[in-house]
Tab-separated table of C-alpha atoms and ligand atoms in Angstrom:
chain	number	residue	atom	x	y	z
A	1	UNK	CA	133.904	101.187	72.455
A	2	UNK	CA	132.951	100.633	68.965
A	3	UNK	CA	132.740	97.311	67.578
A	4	UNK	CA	133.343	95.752	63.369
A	5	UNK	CA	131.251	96.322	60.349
A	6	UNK	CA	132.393	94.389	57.788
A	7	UNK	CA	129.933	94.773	54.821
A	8	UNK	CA	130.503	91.510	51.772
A	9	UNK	CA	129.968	92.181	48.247
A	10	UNK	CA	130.035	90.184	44.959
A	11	UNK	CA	131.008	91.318	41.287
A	12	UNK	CA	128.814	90.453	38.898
A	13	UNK	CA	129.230	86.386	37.719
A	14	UNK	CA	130.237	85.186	41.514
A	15	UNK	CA	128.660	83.243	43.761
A	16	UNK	CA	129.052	82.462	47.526
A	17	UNK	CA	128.814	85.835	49.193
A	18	UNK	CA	125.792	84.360	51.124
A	19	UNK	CA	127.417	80.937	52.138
A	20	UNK	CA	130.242	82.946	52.613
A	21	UNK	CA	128.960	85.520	55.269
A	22	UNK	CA	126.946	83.266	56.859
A	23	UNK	CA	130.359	80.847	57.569
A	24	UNK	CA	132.156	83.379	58.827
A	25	UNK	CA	129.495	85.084	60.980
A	26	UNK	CA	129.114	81.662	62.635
A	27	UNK	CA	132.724	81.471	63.684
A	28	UNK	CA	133.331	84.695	64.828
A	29	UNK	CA	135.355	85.407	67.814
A	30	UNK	CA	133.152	87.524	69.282
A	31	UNK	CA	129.034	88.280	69.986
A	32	UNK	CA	128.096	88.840	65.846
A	33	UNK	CA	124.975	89.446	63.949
A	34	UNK	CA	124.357	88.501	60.237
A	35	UNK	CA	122.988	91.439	58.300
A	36	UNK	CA	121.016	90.333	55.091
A	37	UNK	CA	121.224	93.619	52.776
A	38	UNK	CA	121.461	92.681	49.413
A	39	UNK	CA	119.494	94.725	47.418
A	40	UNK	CA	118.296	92.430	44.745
A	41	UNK	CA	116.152	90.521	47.907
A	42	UNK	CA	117.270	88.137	50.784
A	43	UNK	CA	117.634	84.752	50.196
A	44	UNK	CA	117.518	83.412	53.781
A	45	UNK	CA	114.402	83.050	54.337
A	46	UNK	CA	113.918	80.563	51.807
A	47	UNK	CA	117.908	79.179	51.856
A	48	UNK	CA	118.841	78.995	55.334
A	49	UNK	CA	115.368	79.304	57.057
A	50	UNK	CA	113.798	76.612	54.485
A	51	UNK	CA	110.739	79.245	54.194
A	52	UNK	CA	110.010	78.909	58.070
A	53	UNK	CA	111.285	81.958	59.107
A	54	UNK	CA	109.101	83.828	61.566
A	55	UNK	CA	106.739	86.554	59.428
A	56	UNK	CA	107.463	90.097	61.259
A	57	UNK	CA	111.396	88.928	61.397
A	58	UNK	CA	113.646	91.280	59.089
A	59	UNK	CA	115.095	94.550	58.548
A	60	UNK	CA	112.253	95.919	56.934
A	61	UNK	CA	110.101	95.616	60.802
A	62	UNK	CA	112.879	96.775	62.352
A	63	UNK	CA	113.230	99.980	60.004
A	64	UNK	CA	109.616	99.903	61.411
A	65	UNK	CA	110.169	99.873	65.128
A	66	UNK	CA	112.717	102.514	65.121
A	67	UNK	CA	110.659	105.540	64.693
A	68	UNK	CA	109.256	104.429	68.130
A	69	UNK	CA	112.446	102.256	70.130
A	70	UNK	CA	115.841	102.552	70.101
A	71	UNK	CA	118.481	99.802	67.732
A	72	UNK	CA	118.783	97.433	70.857
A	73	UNK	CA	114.991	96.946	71.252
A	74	UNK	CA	114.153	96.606	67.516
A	75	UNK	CA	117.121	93.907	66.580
A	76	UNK	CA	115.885	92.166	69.819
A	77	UNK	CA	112.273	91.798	68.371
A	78	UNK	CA	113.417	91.193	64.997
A	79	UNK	CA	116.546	89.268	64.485
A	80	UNK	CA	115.682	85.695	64.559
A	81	UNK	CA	118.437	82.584	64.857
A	82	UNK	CA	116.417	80.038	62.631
A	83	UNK	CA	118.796	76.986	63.749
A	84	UNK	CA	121.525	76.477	67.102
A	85	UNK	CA	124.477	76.345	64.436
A	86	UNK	CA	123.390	79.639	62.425
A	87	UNK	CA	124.565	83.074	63.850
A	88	UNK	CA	121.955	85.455	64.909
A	89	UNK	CA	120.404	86.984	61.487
A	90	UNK	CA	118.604	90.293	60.610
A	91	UNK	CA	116.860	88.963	57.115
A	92	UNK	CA	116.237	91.292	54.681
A	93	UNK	CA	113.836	92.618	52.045
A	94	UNK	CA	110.957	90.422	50.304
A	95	UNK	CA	111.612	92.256	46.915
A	96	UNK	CA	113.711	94.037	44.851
A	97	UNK	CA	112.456	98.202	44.693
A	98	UNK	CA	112.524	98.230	48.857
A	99	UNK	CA	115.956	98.195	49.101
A	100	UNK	CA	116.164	102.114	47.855
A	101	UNK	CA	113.178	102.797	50.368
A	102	UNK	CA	115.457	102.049	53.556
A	103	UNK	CA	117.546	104.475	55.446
A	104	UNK	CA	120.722	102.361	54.776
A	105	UNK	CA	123.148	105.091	55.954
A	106	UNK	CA	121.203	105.607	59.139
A	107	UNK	CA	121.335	102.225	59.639
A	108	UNK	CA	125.136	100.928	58.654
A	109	UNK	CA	126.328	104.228	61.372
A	110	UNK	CA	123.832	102.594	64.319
A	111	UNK	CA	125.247	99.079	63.188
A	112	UNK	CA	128.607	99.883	63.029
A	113	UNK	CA	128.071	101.652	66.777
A	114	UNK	CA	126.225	98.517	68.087
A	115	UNK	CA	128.015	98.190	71.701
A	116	UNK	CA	129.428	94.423	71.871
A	117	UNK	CA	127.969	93.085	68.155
A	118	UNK	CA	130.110	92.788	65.075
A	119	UNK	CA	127.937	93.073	62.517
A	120	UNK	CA	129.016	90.892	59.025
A	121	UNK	CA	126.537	92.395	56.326
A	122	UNK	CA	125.974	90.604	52.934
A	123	UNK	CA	125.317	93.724	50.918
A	124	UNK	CA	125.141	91.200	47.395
A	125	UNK	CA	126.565	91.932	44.061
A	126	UNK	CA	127.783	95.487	43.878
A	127	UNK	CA	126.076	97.946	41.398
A	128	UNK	CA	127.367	101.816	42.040
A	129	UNK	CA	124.645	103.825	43.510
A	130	UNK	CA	122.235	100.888	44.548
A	131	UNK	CA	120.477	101.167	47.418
A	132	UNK	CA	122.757	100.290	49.721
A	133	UNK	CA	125.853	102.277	48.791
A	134	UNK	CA	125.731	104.164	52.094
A	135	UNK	CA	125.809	101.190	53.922
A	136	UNK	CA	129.106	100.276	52.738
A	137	UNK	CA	130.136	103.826	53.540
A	138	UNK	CA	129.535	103.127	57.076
A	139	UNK	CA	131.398	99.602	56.681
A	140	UNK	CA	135.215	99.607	58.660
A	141	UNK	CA	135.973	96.657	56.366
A	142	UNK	CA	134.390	95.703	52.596
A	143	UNK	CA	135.557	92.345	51.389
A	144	UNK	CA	134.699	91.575	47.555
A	145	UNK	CA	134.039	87.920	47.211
A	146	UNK	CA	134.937	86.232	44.039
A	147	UNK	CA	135.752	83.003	42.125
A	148	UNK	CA	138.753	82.333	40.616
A	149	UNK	CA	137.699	82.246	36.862
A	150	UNK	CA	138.390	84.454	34.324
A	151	UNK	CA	135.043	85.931	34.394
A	152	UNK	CA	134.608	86.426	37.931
A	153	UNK	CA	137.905	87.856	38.286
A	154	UNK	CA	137.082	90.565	35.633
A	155	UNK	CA	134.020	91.181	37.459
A	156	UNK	CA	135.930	91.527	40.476
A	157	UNK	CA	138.584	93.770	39.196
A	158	UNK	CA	135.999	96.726	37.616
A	159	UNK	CA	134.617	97.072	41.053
A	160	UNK	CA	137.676	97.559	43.415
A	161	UNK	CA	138.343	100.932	42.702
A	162	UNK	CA	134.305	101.871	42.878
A	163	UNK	CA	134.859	100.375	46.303
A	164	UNK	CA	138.178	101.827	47.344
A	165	UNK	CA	136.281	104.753	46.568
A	166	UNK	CA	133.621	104.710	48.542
A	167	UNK	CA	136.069	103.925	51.628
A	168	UNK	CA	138.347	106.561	50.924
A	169	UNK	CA	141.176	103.865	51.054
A	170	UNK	CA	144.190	103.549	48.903
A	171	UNK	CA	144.996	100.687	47.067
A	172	UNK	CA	146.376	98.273	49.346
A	173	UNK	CA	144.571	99.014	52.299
A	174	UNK	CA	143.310	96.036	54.264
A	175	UNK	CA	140.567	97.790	54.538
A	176	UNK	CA	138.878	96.556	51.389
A	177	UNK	CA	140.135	93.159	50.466
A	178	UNK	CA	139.844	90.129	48.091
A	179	UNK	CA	138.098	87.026	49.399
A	180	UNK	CA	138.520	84.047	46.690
A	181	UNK	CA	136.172	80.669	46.421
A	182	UNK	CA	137.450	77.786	45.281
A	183	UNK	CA	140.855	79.503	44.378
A	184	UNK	CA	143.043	77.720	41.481
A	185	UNK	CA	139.924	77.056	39.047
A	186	UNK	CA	141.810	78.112	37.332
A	187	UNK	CA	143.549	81.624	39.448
A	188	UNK	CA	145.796	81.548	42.389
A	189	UNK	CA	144.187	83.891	44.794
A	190	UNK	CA	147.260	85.699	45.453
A	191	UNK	CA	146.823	86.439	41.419
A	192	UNK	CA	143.660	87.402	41.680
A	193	UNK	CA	144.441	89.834	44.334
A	194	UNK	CA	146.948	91.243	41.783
A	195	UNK	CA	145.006	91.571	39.264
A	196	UNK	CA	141.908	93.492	41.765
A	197	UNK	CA	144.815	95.582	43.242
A	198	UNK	CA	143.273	94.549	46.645
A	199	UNK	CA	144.974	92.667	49.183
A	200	UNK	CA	144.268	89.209	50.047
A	201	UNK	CA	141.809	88.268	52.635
A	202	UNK	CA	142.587	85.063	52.056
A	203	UNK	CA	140.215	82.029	50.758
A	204	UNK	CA	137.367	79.568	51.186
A	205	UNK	CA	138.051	76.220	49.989
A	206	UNK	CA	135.123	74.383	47.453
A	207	UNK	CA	132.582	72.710	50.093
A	208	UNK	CA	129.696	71.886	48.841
A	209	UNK	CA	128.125	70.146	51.617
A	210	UNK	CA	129.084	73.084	53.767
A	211	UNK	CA	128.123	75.489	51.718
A	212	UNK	CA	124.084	74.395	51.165
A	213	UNK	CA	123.498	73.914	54.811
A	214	UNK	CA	124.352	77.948	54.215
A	215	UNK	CA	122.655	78.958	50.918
A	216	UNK	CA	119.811	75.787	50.985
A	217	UNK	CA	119.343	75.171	54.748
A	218	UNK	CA	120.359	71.581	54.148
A	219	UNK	CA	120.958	69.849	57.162
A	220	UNK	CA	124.429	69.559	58.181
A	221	UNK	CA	125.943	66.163	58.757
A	222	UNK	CA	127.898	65.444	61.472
A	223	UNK	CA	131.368	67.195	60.557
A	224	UNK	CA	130.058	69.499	59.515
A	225	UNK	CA	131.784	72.149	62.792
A	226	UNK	CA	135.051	70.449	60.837
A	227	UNK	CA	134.488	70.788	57.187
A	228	UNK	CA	136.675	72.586	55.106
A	229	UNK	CA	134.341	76.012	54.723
A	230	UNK	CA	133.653	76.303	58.510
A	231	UNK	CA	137.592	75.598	59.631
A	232	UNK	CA	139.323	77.957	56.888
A	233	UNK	CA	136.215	80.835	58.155
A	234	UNK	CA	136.859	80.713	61.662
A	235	UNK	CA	140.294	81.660	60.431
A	236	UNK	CA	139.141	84.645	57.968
A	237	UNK	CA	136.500	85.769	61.276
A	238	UNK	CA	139.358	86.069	63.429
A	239	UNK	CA	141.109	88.493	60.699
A	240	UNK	CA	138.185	90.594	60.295
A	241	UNK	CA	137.202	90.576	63.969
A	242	UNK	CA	140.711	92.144	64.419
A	243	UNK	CA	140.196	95.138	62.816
A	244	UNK	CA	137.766	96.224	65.732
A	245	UNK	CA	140.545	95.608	68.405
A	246	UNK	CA	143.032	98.706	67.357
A	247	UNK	CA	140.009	100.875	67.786
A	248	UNK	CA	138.609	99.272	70.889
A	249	UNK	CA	141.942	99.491	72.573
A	250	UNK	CA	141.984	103.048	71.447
A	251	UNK	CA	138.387	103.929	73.071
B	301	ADP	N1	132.574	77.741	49.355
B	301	ADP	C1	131.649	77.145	48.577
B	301	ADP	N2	131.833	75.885	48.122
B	301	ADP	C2	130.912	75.289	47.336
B	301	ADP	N3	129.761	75.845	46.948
B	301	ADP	C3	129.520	77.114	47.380
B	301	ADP	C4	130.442	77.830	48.200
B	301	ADP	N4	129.910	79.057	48.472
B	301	ADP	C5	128.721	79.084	47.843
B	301	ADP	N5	128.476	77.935	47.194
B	301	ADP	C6	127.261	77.567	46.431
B	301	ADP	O1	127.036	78.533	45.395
B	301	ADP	C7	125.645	78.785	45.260
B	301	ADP	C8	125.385	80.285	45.428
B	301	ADP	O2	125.759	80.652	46.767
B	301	ADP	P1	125.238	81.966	47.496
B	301	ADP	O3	126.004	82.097	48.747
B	301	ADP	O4	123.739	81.941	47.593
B	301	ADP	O5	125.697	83.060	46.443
B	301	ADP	P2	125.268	84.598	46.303
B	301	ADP	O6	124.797	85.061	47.648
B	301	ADP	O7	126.532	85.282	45.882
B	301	ADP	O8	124.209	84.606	45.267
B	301	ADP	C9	124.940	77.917	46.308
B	301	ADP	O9	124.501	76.733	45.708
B	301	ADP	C10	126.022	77.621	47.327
B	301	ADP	O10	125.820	76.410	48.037
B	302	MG	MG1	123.118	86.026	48.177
């Protein structure tokens, strides 16, 4: 039985790939684990875990552990669920030059074989042949988050191909897909999509309440289970979740 990797990236000049994967890990259909791997540095600890996170809790201790234990044992120690709302997270590095130290292909093929976890990785704003490149080889699914202006959908647009590439996926392949932010300011996402040659994920509406009890750890007020970000990515979760059920049906 093998279970989804979907790995999130951003162009350059687009926000919300955080917010984003942390929304939709948190209303996934099924057991899931957020993955912080964007190479630039993690942002939870300060965003999400408002700089209380536990010391020894991230990928870089369980990179550790697994010269001596197996996956299970290490993301048991290690991944830490800082509040009862938040999905279970593995945090990621403290700065910048670790992310090229980690075995990132080693890790994406034991994440993506992780028996009943989907794993929803924010891998950060795309740069070919960063550090974690072979993590999104490993990915099933890549979804580029963008905005919808001008400038993020440029941004967007150079790297679809880079990805395509790395996934050995023609274009139009749900495979790697467009998910828009705050479509219509000023781009319809379906334009967007067009213009990425990508298909459409589909979107995540401007929430800015929602969105910094993700990226700021603010607390969330009481509809928060109904706001607009958390209802349209329990939507976009059950998409992506799908993509593991051809395959588990065919195990
Ligand atoms: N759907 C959204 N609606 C409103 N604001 C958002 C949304 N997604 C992200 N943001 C805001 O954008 C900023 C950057 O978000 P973040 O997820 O940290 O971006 P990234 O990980 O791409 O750097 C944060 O202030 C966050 O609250
Ligand atoms: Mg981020």
């Amino acid at each position: 039985m093998s279970d989804v990797l979907v790995g999130l990236v951003s162009a350059k000049g687009s926000p919300g790939v955080t917010t984003s994967a942390l929304a939709l890990a948190s209303r996934w259909p099924r057991a899931s684990l957020m993955l912080e791997a964007d190479p630039f540095g993690g942002d939870l600890r300060a965003g999400l875990g408002n700089g209380q996170w536990p010391p020894a809790a991230g990928i870089m201790e369980a990179v550790v552990d697994l010269r001596s234990t197996n996956l299970d044992a290490a993301l048991g120690r290690r991944v830490h669920r800082p509040t009862e709302y938040s999905p279970p997270v593995l945090a990621g590095i403290g700065c910048v030059g670790q992310a090229s130290t980690l075995p990132w292909s080693r890790i994406g093929t034991a994440l993506a074989r992780l028996p009943g976890v989907d794993v929803v990785a924010d891998c950060g704003r795309f740069a070919v042949a960063d550090g974690v490149t072979p993590l999104l080889r490993a990915c099933d699914v890549i979804v580029v988050v963008t905005g919808s202006s001008l400038r993020a959908v440029r941004a967007a647009s150079r790297i679809a191909p880079l990805l395509q590439e790395e996934l050995e996926v023609r274009p139009g392949d749900p495979r790697v897909s467009v998910l828009v932010v705050d479509a219509g300011a000023p781009y319809p996402a379906a334009e967007i999509a067009g213009a990425c040659r990508l298909p459409l994920l589909g979107e995540l509406p401007d929430d800015p309440r929602a969105a910094a009890v993700w990226s700021d750890g603010d607390r969330p007020d009481r509809g928060f289970g109904r706001s607009p970000l958390q209802r349209e990515a329990r939507g976009l979760a059950g998409a992506l979740a799908a993509f593991g059920d051809g395959r588990r049906g065919a195990a």
